[in-house]
Amino acid sequence: RVLFRSAEPRKLSDTDLCPEGVMPSEWRVPCLGAQLFFSNANSKSDLMPEVGNGHLATAMQSDKIYAAGFFNGPARGTKVETTHRASIPRSIFWIDTMHGETFPPGYGRALDMERAVFLQHTKDPMGAEGVVVRERWYAPWQAPTLLVHEIELDNPDDTSRTVKIQRFRRTKSVDLSMQEVSATRLQALGMQPDTVSALEGSNIIPEADGHPTRFALAENVLSNSAELLPRKRKTLYALVVIVTSLNSTDPTFEALHTLQGYMTNSYAKSSILFSQHCAAWRKRAEAGRVEVAGDLALARVVNASLYFIRSSVRPDWPHGLSPGGLSSDCYKGHTFWDQETW
């Protein structure tokens, strides 16, 4: 991304990178510590970072998820396109606000590389002026089949507010043959069809052995609105679970059972996911990192490089790191000899 274009490009200062009074105050310390990228641009740009845990990954604002080791197409693509990452569809939830291309002062977006989370703080949802919306997206390191989107709504006013929640759902993929899990099967597992949706199927063309790789996706469905009492906060959880036959004999049952566990008791297990995730990433950093002193811009680049590598691989799931990372089908998700040698 080009930040400045001039005859004599200047080096970005700490104030440029971490603008006081523009970004949320609690983000400035990690930003000055080279662990957080900030933007106050409220655009639909494709230049968005990824969140991943080495098993699953997605780019922010993308309706596609990729799972490590899950491919579609023949290993030797002589007659059709060669094997490539299988694109798994997902739902996207969002809240429209009254603001335009730029967030108001004190709000914005950030990639927190230390905690491996994408953040967005904004306010004034349509029809609910004054409400503050804090969101975070992450792939829990300790729960490799799960992706999480948390939405915290804060109503500081003395009157109730209703926040409208938008949803886009993609249920098709050129790589997968799939179908909806029936309401009858959901009910048999004790799940309500109006609060859960699920897909199951397989890749269309196996890689080599003639046996398709099966998969299942289960997600909870948020209501299209949230009611906020005066001076109260509410946290919503949008969860996605993806399981494949690469590590399960019954992907559909396991995906639904896992989702059910995080939804029960008013999302009790979900409420501690983020703290556990942060602790796991802190442990990874303590095991090894690179520290750069005296050059904030360079330190950010080094930390970003390590973040994107660690978002795409994990020691208990031995799949190589492809160019572009796990969140994309760049280079068809293939691992090359130089990476394997390294």
XYZ file of C-alpha atoms in Angstrom:
342
model
C 0.000 0.000 0.000
C 1.422 3.392 -0.976
C 1.091 5.804 1.922
C 2.975 8.730 0.400
C 3.936 9.517 -3.173
C 6.322 12.423 -3.733
C 9.548 13.363 -5.500
C 11.436 12.811 -2.262
C 9.614 10.233 -0.110
C 10.074 10.952 3.550
C 10.500 8.463 6.351
C 7.343 7.998 8.403
C 7.688 9.286 11.940
C 6.305 7.679 15.087
C 3.571 10.338 15.054
C 2.602 9.378 11.498
C 2.408 5.695 12.366
C 0.711 6.099 15.757
C -1.228 9.407 15.610
C -2.209 10.587 19.067
C -5.792 11.806 19.267
C -6.684 10.017 16.043
C -6.378 6.402 17.162
C -8.005 4.916 20.277
C -5.779 5.755 23.237
C -5.423 2.130 24.351
C -3.928 1.205 20.977
C -1.107 3.758 21.057
C 1.228 1.902 23.449
C 1.270 -1.350 21.399
C 1.526 0.773 18.247
C 4.638 2.549 19.562
C 5.924 -0.890 20.549
C 5.745 -1.949 16.856
C 3.008 -4.489 17.589
C -0.011 -2.757 16.055
C -0.919 -1.314 12.653
C -3.589 1.394 12.692
C -5.860 2.857 10.032
C -8.719 5.327 10.252
C -9.820 4.618 6.662
C -13.288 3.047 6.585
C -12.912 1.584 3.104
C -13.780 -1.711 1.448
C -10.221 -2.164 0.269
C -8.893 -5.612 -0.622
C -5.689 -4.721 1.218
C -6.818 -6.262 4.475
C -4.789 -8.540 6.762
C -5.524 -12.119 7.640
C -6.268 -13.912 10.861
C -5.288 -17.551 11.157
C -4.051 -20.250 13.488
C -2.194 -22.540 11.081
C -5.265 -24.727 10.629
C -7.780 -22.155 9.358
C -7.288 -18.660 7.989
C -9.258 -15.926 6.283
C -8.591 -12.418 5.043
C -10.642 -9.708 6.686
C -13.875 -8.851 4.810
C -13.459 -12.005 2.722
C -16.279 -14.531 2.409
C -13.748 -17.354 1.925
C -11.967 -19.552 4.453
C -9.062 -21.856 3.701
C -8.060 -24.929 5.696
C -4.489 -26.212 5.686
C -4.224 -29.411 3.636
C -7.704 -29.103 2.103
C -7.307 -28.927 -1.692
C -9.394 -29.503 -4.810
C -8.138 -30.796 -8.143
C -5.768 -33.513 -9.324
C -2.139 -33.533 -8.238
C -1.190 -33.696 -11.916
C -3.423 -31.217 -13.719
C -2.977 -32.462 -17.270
C -6.607 -32.136 -18.381
C -8.107 -29.792 -15.769
C -6.774 -27.159 -13.414
C -4.178 -28.590 -11.069
C -4.826 -28.972 -7.356
C -5.356 -25.754 -5.393
C -6.726 -24.654 -2.042
C -10.431 -25.418 -1.684
C -12.448 -22.254 -1.030
C -14.887 -22.718 1.864
C -17.793 -20.213 1.968
C -18.600 -18.272 5.105
C -21.059 -15.754 6.508
C -20.115 -12.140 7.203
C -21.852 -10.048 9.862
C -21.514 -6.282 10.052
C -23.141 -3.135 11.444
C -23.701 -0.105 9.235
C -22.806 3.222 10.831
C -23.461 6.855 10.014
C -19.821 7.564 9.170
C -18.310 7.704 5.697
C -14.849 6.906 4.372
C -13.040 7.868 7.588
C -13.637 6.845 11.183
C -14.208 9.671 13.699
C -11.257 10.655 15.940
C -10.575 8.027 18.577
C -11.885 5.185 16.408
C -10.554 3.030 13.580
C -9.132 -0.353 12.636
C -6.018 -2.145 13.804
C -4.078 -5.350 13.358
C -2.693 -6.295 16.775
C 0.194 -8.629 15.921
C 1.128 -9.365 19.529
C -2.316 -10.804 20.295
C -3.082 -11.973 16.724
C -6.397 -10.135 16.437
C -7.985 -7.661 14.026
C -9.821 -4.832 15.786
C -12.417 -2.274 14.771
C -13.850 0.452 16.999
C -16.612 2.702 15.722
C -19.814 4.359 16.901
C -23.247 5.588 15.837
C -24.868 2.563 14.145
C -27.725 3.416 11.802
C -30.763 4.176 13.954
C -28.804 3.850 17.207
C -26.808 7.055 17.507
C -24.442 7.143 20.470
C -23.857 3.382 20.669
C -20.169 2.360 20.596
C -19.257 -0.783 18.641
C -16.031 -2.666 19.433
C -15.262 -5.700 17.292
C -12.491 -8.261 17.120
C -11.775 -11.119 14.762
C -9.324 -13.916 15.558
C -8.572 -17.596 15.022
C -8.049 -19.078 18.506
C -4.683 -20.794 18.703
C -5.990 -23.268 21.277
C -9.101 -24.123 19.185
C -7.770 -24.843 15.666
C -11.146 -25.573 14.016
C -12.691 -22.262 15.125
C -12.911 -18.681 13.850
C -14.376 -15.955 16.069
C -15.973 -12.554 15.497
C -16.891 -10.743 18.715
C -19.140 -7.670 18.720
C -19.377 -5.591 21.887
C -22.183 -3.022 21.925
C -22.078 -0.241 24.520
C -25.061 2.037 25.072
C -23.997 5.080 27.147
C -27.391 6.783 26.870
C -30.329 6.855 29.265
C -32.683 5.420 26.638
C -32.822 1.991 24.995
C -31.291 1.498 21.552
C -31.800 -1.070 18.785
C -28.755 -1.997 16.707
C -29.390 -3.591 13.304
C -27.060 -6.423 12.273
C -26.446 -7.196 8.605
C -25.522 -10.614 7.256
C -24.151 -11.865 3.949
C -23.966 -15.606 3.443
C -22.271 -17.411 0.582
C -23.279 -21.064 0.180
C -21.553 -21.921 -3.096
C -17.987 -22.756 -4.054
C -16.496 -23.835 -7.376
C -14.283 -26.240 -5.428
C -16.876 -28.042 -3.331
C -19.912 -30.238 -3.702
C -22.068 -29.486 -0.653
C -25.516 -29.239 0.843
C -27.288 -27.752 3.840
C -27.544 -29.898 6.948
C -31.271 -30.441 7.450
C -33.273 -28.918 10.280
C -34.214 -32.434 11.379
C -30.569 -33.394 11.936
C -29.890 -30.163 13.786
C -32.843 -30.748 16.075
C -31.700 -34.326 16.711
C -28.510 -32.867 18.169
C -30.483 -30.456 20.331
C -29.824 -27.403 18.155
C -32.371 -24.879 16.940
C -32.379 -24.386 13.138
C -33.072 -20.666 13.528
C -29.860 -20.176 15.541
C -27.493 -22.545 13.691
C -26.714 -23.252 10.061
C -24.411 -25.886 8.654
C -22.990 -27.125 5.354
C -21.420 -30.484 4.549
C -19.831 -31.990 1.467
C -16.472 -32.700 -0.123
C -14.004 -31.441 -2.667
C -15.109 -32.067 -6.246
C -11.864 -33.621 -7.496
C -9.593 -35.581 -5.120
C -5.875 -34.905 -5.301
C -4.443 -38.377 -5.841
C -6.019 -41.429 -4.174
C -9.511 -41.115 -5.627
C -11.128 -40.502 -2.243
C -12.730 -37.079 -1.770
C -11.905 -35.083 1.331
C -15.094 -34.424 3.285
C -15.743 -31.238 5.223
C -18.376 -29.616 7.416
C -18.984 -26.002 8.383
C -21.185 -25.037 11.334
C -21.945 -21.483 12.426
C -24.349 -19.729 14.740
C -26.766 -17.202 13.276
C -27.013 -13.816 14.940
C -30.363 -12.093 15.192
C -30.909 -9.230 12.751
C -31.055 -6.778 15.656
C -29.830 -6.378 19.218
C -31.710 -4.535 21.946
C -29.615 -2.480 24.361
C -30.942 -1.259 27.682
C -29.867 2.160 28.984
C -26.248 2.283 30.245
C -25.696 -1.381 29.387
C -23.267 -3.429 27.287
C -23.850 -6.604 25.329
C -21.370 -8.949 23.614
C -22.346 -11.047 20.608
C -20.353 -13.999 19.268
C -20.346 -15.060 15.614
C -18.602 -18.445 15.528
C -17.524 -20.601 12.594
C -16.315 -24.188 12.993
C -14.735 -26.121 10.104
C -13.759 -29.778 10.306
C -12.468 -32.028 7.509
C -11.939 -35.761 7.143
C -8.209 -35.094 7.227
C -8.524 -35.187 11.017
C -12.020 -36.512 11.743
C -14.078 -39.572 10.841
C -17.342 -37.612 11.188
C -16.746 -33.939 10.285
C -20.425 -32.931 10.495
C -21.010 -34.297 13.971
C -17.741 -32.893 15.275
C -18.336 -29.429 13.801
C -21.856 -29.189 15.249
C -20.824 -30.651 18.600
C -17.931 -28.178 18.865
C -20.177 -25.234 17.997
C -22.791 -26.360 20.502
C -20.166 -26.424 23.242
C -19.291 -22.776 22.660
C -22.944 -21.678 22.497
C -24.263 -23.344 25.666
C -24.675 -21.570 29.000
C -25.010 -18.190 27.288
C -21.698 -18.604 25.439
C -19.742 -19.193 28.667
C -16.836 -20.961 26.919
C -16.777 -18.314 24.204
C -16.313 -15.548 26.778
C -12.865 -16.883 27.773
C -11.632 -17.748 24.279
C -9.828 -14.468 23.706
C -7.870 -14.470 26.970
C -6.740 -18.050 26.297
C -5.804 -17.125 22.733
C -3.715 -14.140 23.898
C -1.914 -16.290 26.459
C -1.053 -18.852 23.776
C 0.378 -16.203 21.436
C 2.319 -14.657 24.317
C 3.896 -18.064 24.947
C 4.894 -18.308 21.280
C 6.557 -14.886 21.455
C 8.456 -15.876 24.582
C 9.792 -18.926 22.742
C 11.341 -16.770 20.033
C 11.080 -13.338 18.458
C 13.112 -10.615 16.771
C 13.394 -7.217 18.430
C 14.442 -4.068 16.553
C 15.363 -0.927 18.480
C 15.468 2.649 17.214
C 13.449 2.198 14.021
C 9.698 1.808 14.516
C 8.933 1.311 10.820
C 11.496 -1.486 10.460
C 10.382 -3.118 13.710
C 6.793 -3.183 12.433
C 7.868 -4.881 9.203
C 9.810 -7.553 11.091
C 6.938 -8.209 13.490
C 4.431 -8.337 10.623
C 6.539 -10.879 8.752
C 6.696 -13.142 11.784
C 2.974 -12.672 12.462
C 1.941 -13.770 8.975
C 4.215 -16.810 9.083
C 2.895 -17.870 12.475
C -0.708 -17.323 11.339
C -0.215 -19.912 8.615
C 1.602 -22.793 10.325
C 1.411 -24.772 13.547
C 3.559 -27.612 14.927
C 0.703 -30.102 15.325
C -0.567 -29.814 11.727
C 2.363 -30.451 9.363
C 1.480 -28.560 6.202
C 3.961 -26.273 4.486
C 3.863 -22.511 4.195
C 2.822 -21.351 0.742
C 3.531 -17.905 -0.760
C 0.672 -15.619 0.229
C -0.027 -17.499 3.445
C -2.932 -19.709 4.452
C -5.576 -17.026 3.928
C -5.339 -17.107 0.126
C -5.065 -19.387 -2.887
C -1.988 -17.476 -4.045
C 0.296 -19.842 -6.014
C -2.611 -22.306 -5.611
C -1.583 -22.816 -1.990
C 1.373 -24.917 -3.090
C 4.534 -25.328 -1.036
C 7.766 -25.032 -3.027
C 11.084 -26.805 -2.753
C 12.954 -23.801 -1.369
C 10.552 -23.508 1.572
C 10.735 -27.234 2.228
C 14.542 -27.107 2.114
C 14.581 -24.168 4.510
